[in-house]
Short mmCIF file of C-alpha atoms in Angstrom, two decimals:
data_model
loop_
_atom_site.label_atom_id
_atom_site.label_comp_id
_atom_site.label_asym_id
_atom_site.label_seq_id
_atom_site.Cartn_x
_atom_site.Cartn_y
_atom_site.Cartn_z
CA MET A 6 -11.13 5.01 5.65
CA ASN A 7 -14.28 6.64 6.98
CA LYS A 8 -14.93 3.71 9.32
CA PRO A 9 -12.86 2.09 12.05
CA ILE A 10 -11.13 -1.16 11.10
CA VAL A 11 -11.26 -4.05 13.57
CA PHE A 12 -8.58 -6.71 13.17
CA ILE A 13 -9.74 -10.12 14.43
CA ASP A 14 -7.77 -13.14 15.58
CA VAL A 15 -9.34 -16.17 17.27
CA GLU A 16 -7.88 -19.30 18.81
CA THR A 17 -10.20 -22.29 18.81
CA THR A 18 -10.72 -25.91 19.81
CA GLY A 19 -10.28 -27.00 16.19
CA LEU A 20 -10.83 -26.18 12.53
CA SER A 21 -14.56 -26.81 12.15
CA VAL A 22 -16.49 -23.56 11.85
CA THR A 23 -19.74 -25.17 13.00
CA LYS A 24 -18.54 -27.70 15.60
CA ASP A 25 -15.54 -26.05 17.27
CA ARG A 26 -15.50 -23.15 19.72
CA VAL A 27 -13.47 -20.02 20.41
CA VAL A 28 -11.02 -20.21 23.32
CA LYS A 29 -9.44 -16.79 22.86
CA ILE A 30 -10.39 -13.68 20.93
CA SER A 31 -8.05 -10.77 20.21
CA LEU A 32 -9.26 -7.51 18.69
CA LEU A 33 -7.53 -4.33 17.57
CA LYS A 34 -9.58 -1.35 16.42
CA LYS A 35 -7.93 1.35 14.34
CA TYR A 36 -9.97 4.54 14.05
CA PRO A 37 -9.90 6.93 11.06
CA ASP A 38 -7.99 9.51 13.17
CA GLY A 39 -5.25 6.95 13.90
CA LYS A 40 -6.36 6.14 17.44
CA ILE A 41 -5.99 2.48 18.42
CA SER A 42 -7.73 0.36 21.03
CA LYS A 43 -7.12 -3.34 21.57
CA GLY A 44 -7.63 -6.25 23.90
CA SER A 45 -7.87 -10.02 24.17
CA LYS A 46 -9.95 -12.39 26.23
CA LEU A 47 -9.72 -16.06 27.12
CA ILE A 48 -13.01 -17.90 26.60
CA ASN A 49 -14.27 -21.09 28.19
CA PRO A 50 -15.56 -23.04 25.17
CA GLY A 51 -17.73 -25.38 27.18
CA ILE A 52 -16.11 -28.35 25.45
CA ASP A 53 -12.79 -30.12 25.77
CA ILE A 54 -9.76 -28.52 24.12
CA PRO A 55 -7.96 -31.29 22.17
CA SER A 56 -4.24 -31.66 22.73
CA GLU A 57 -3.68 -31.03 19.00
CA ALA A 58 -5.20 -27.56 19.40
CA THR A 59 -3.22 -26.88 22.58
CA ASP A 60 -0.02 -27.75 20.71
CA ILE A 61 -0.79 -24.88 18.35
CA HIS A 62 -1.95 -22.08 20.65
CA GLY A 63 -0.80 -23.26 24.08
CA ILE A 64 -4.23 -22.89 25.71
CA THR A 65 -5.28 -25.80 27.93
CA ASN A 66 -8.51 -26.78 29.65
CA GLU A 67 -6.92 -25.62 32.91
CA THR A 68 -6.02 -22.26 31.37
CA ILE A 69 -9.65 -21.37 30.62
CA ALA A 70 -11.29 -23.10 33.60
CA ASP A 71 -12.26 -19.79 35.25
CA SER A 72 -12.81 -17.82 32.03
CA PRO A 73 -16.28 -16.67 30.89
CA THR A 74 -18.20 -18.55 28.23
CA PHE A 75 -18.69 -16.72 24.94
CA ASP A 76 -22.30 -15.80 25.64
CA LYS A 77 -21.09 -13.69 28.58
CA VAL A 78 -18.90 -11.51 26.33
CA ALA A 79 -20.89 -11.79 23.10
CA ALA A 80 -22.82 -8.51 23.46
CA GLY A 81 -19.66 -6.52 24.13
CA VAL A 82 -17.79 -8.05 21.18
CA PHE A 83 -20.83 -7.60 18.95
CA GLU A 84 -21.05 -3.89 19.82
CA TYR A 85 -17.28 -3.45 19.36
CA LEU A 86 -17.57 -4.72 15.77
CA LYS A 87 -20.63 -2.64 14.93
CA ASP A 88 -20.27 -0.21 11.99
CA CYS A 89 -16.65 -1.26 11.44
CA VAL A 90 -14.68 -2.83 8.63
CA ILE A 91 -13.71 -6.37 9.69
CA ALA A 92 -10.11 -7.26 8.89
CA GLY A 93 -7.74 -10.16 9.41
CA TYR A 94 -5.55 -12.75 7.73
CA SER A 95 -7.83 -15.33 6.05
CA VAL A 96 -10.58 -13.75 8.14
CA GLU A 97 -13.25 -14.62 5.55
CA ARG A 98 -12.35 -18.29 5.63
CA PHE A 99 -12.27 -18.93 9.36
CA ASP A 100 -12.09 -16.21 12.02
CA LEU A 101 -15.23 -14.31 11.02
CA PRO A 102 -17.38 -17.38 10.18
CA ILE A 103 -16.64 -19.09 13.51
CA LEU A 104 -17.29 -15.81 15.33
CA ILE A 105 -20.65 -15.51 13.58
CA GLU A 106 -21.47 -19.05 14.75
CA GLU A 107 -20.66 -18.05 18.31
CA PHE A 108 -22.88 -14.96 18.00
CA GLY A 109 -25.70 -17.19 16.75
CA ARG A 110 -25.44 -19.40 19.83
CA ALA A 111 -25.76 -16.23 21.93
CA ASN A 112 -28.91 -15.24 19.97
CA LEU A 113 -27.16 -12.37 18.18
CA GLU A 114 -27.57 -12.13 14.41
CA PHE A 115 -24.52 -10.70 12.71
CA ASN A 116 -25.44 -8.77 9.54
CA THR A 117 -23.26 -10.26 6.82
CA GLU A 118 -24.98 -8.45 3.93
CA ASP A 119 -23.72 -4.99 4.86
CA CYS A 120 -20.46 -6.22 6.39
CA GLN A 121 -17.28 -4.87 4.79
CA VAL A 122 -14.35 -7.26 5.08
CA LEU A 123 -10.67 -6.65 4.40
CA ASP A 124 -8.93 -10.02 4.13
CA LEU A 125 -5.18 -9.45 4.27
CA HIS A 126 -4.48 -12.84 2.72
CA LYS A 127 -6.60 -12.05 -0.34
CA LEU A 128 -4.96 -8.63 -0.63
CA TYR A 129 -1.54 -10.29 -0.38
CA VAL A 130 -2.29 -12.86 -3.10
CA LYS A 131 -3.92 -10.24 -5.35
CA ASN A 132 -0.80 -8.06 -5.30
CA GLU A 133 1.81 -10.82 -4.97
CA PRO A 134 0.52 -13.59 -7.31
CA ARG A 135 1.48 -17.12 -6.28
CA ASP A 136 1.83 -18.35 -9.85
CA LEU A 137 5.06 -19.16 -11.71
CA ASP A 138 5.51 -15.62 -13.02
CA GLY A 139 4.99 -14.26 -9.52
CA ALA A 140 7.55 -16.66 -8.09
CA TYR A 141 10.05 -15.75 -10.81
CA LYS A 142 9.57 -12.04 -10.09
CA HIS A 143 9.98 -12.64 -6.36
CA TYR A 144 13.15 -14.74 -6.52
CA VAL A 145 14.89 -13.55 -9.68
CA GLY A 146 13.83 -9.91 -9.41
CA GLU A 147 12.60 -9.38 -12.96
CA ASP A 148 9.67 -10.22 -15.21
CA ASN A 149 9.64 -13.76 -16.57
CA THR A 150 10.43 -14.00 -20.29
CA LEU A 151 11.57 -17.64 -20.19
CA SER A 152 9.79 -20.89 -20.92
CA ASP A 153 8.16 -22.45 -17.88
CA VAL A 154 10.84 -25.11 -17.42
CA ASP A 155 13.67 -22.57 -17.74
CA ALA A 156 11.91 -20.32 -15.24
CA MET A 157 11.56 -23.21 -12.80
CA ALA A 158 15.27 -24.02 -13.07
CA SER A 159 16.14 -20.38 -12.36
CA ILE A 160 13.77 -20.26 -9.38
CA ILE A 161 15.23 -23.32 -7.66
CA ASP A 162 18.75 -21.90 -7.99
CA LYS A 163 17.62 -18.71 -6.25
CA GLN A 164 15.66 -20.65 -3.60
CA ILE A 165 18.67 -22.81 -2.74
CA GLU A 166 20.75 -19.66 -2.41
CA LYS A 167 18.17 -17.68 -0.42
CA TYR A 168 17.29 -20.43 2.05
CA ASN A 169 20.85 -21.74 2.41
CA ILE A 170 19.77 -25.22 1.33
CA GLU A 171 22.78 -27.51 1.60
CA ASP A 172 20.96 -30.84 1.33
CA LEU A 173 18.20 -30.75 -1.28
CA ASN A 174 17.28 -34.38 -0.62
CA SER A 175 16.44 -33.58 3.01
CA THR A 176 14.37 -30.61 1.90
CA ILE A 177 12.42 -32.77 -0.54
CA GLU A 178 11.75 -35.34 2.19
CA ASP A 179 10.62 -32.61 4.59
CA LEU A 180 8.23 -31.06 2.06
CA SER A 181 6.75 -34.49 1.33
CA SER A 182 6.59 -35.72 4.94
CA ASP A 183 2.84 -35.23 5.37
CA ARG A 184 1.82 -36.44 1.90
CA VAL A 185 0.53 -39.94 1.27
CA ASP A 186 -1.14 -39.50 -2.13
CA PHE A 187 -0.62 -36.73 -4.67
CA ALA A 188 -4.32 -35.80 -4.72
CA GLY A 189 -4.21 -35.00 -1.01
CA LYS A 190 -7.07 -37.32 -0.07
CA ILE A 191 -4.85 -39.08 2.48
CA ILE A 192 -2.39 -37.34 4.78
CA ASN A 193 0.35 -38.53 7.11
CA ASP A 194 -0.54 -37.21 10.57
CA ASN A 195 2.39 -37.99 12.87
CA GLY A 196 2.84 -41.41 11.33
CA THR A 197 -0.86 -42.22 10.97
CA ALA A 198 -2.51 -42.16 7.54
CA LYS A 199 -5.84 -40.30 7.72
CA LEU A 200 -8.50 -39.27 5.23
CA THR A 201 -8.79 -35.53 4.60
CA PHE A 202 -12.37 -35.23 3.31
CA GLY A 203 -15.98 -36.30 3.80
CA LYS A 204 -17.61 -37.82 6.85
CA HIS A 205 -14.43 -39.73 7.72
CA ALA A 206 -12.10 -36.71 7.57
CA GLY A 207 -9.42 -36.99 10.25
CA ILE A 208 -10.09 -40.70 10.80
CA PRO A 209 -7.20 -43.18 10.43
CA VAL A 210 -7.63 -45.12 7.20
CA ILE A 211 -7.32 -48.40 9.06
CA ASP A 212 -10.43 -47.49 11.12
CA VAL A 213 -12.61 -46.35 8.22
CA ASP A 214 -15.64 -48.49 7.40
CA LYS A 215 -14.66 -51.02 4.74
CA ASP A 216 -17.77 -50.27 2.67
CA TYR A 217 -16.60 -46.66 2.45
CA ILE A 218 -13.16 -47.82 1.40
CA ARG A 219 -14.68 -49.98 -1.34
CA TRP A 220 -16.79 -47.00 -2.46
CA MET A 221 -13.61 -44.97 -2.84
CA LEU A 222 -11.86 -47.76 -4.71
CA ASN A 223 -14.74 -47.91 -7.21
CA GLY A 224 -15.24 -44.16 -7.32
CA ASP A 225 -13.81 -41.19 -9.20
CA PHE A 226 -10.49 -41.02 -7.41
CA SER A 227 -7.00 -41.03 -8.88
CA GLN A 228 -5.19 -44.31 -9.45
CA ASP A 229 -2.46 -43.19 -7.08
CA THR A 230 -5.00 -42.60 -4.30
CA LYS A 231 -6.62 -45.99 -4.87
CA VAL A 232 -3.31 -47.84 -4.79
CA LYS A 233 -2.27 -46.15 -1.53
CA LEU A 234 -5.74 -46.61 -0.02
CA LYS A 235 -5.88 -50.31 -0.84
CA LYS A 236 -2.50 -50.92 0.75
CA LEU A 237 -3.28 -48.89 3.88
CA ALA A 238 -6.76 -50.31 4.42
CA GLY A 239 -5.73 -53.89 3.75
CA VAL A 240 -8.55 -54.64 1.32
#
């Protein structure tokens, strides 16, 4: 590399790039000569940190009470990223976009046109495909020459062995614990069925406007989703 690489990791108040805020930013810069500099900073987001977010990163409203707001550190972070390759795991999907939003609120325009990004997740998936052949290669250790169903049967045998699965029924239940419908339009969030999309995303189905429910029931959604929705909404 002829440029430094800056690895980015942010903790936030939630998963919305436009509505949520950064509560912690960690940066590591690796220079072409191998030199490394790094640091992290707690940020006061100026809004409440939901308990769901705290459960993930451990940062509470009390933790950041005396921390600076992002606009106080924005210029320094902006300069630190200047003329560098931006890197991270799924950095294109979340960390960089939410950081750009924070820069915008601080009246700093981040140049995305000339920005070089190295997304470790995309690199991982590119070189370790998550398709059936990739899974077969990973678990069985050789290229797949079998039919799909035979390959699947071989993969599960290796998975049971690798993960020491003694009770497959319990594993199936665990993998399905957050699923309500197969299309993923409704999810089980700690025992509460919630929608996963649109203006009512994250809202318990029972609290969703009944006109919206009827729109879904008459719309282009799977039969499975409609059956589950009708039962949950009581319409």
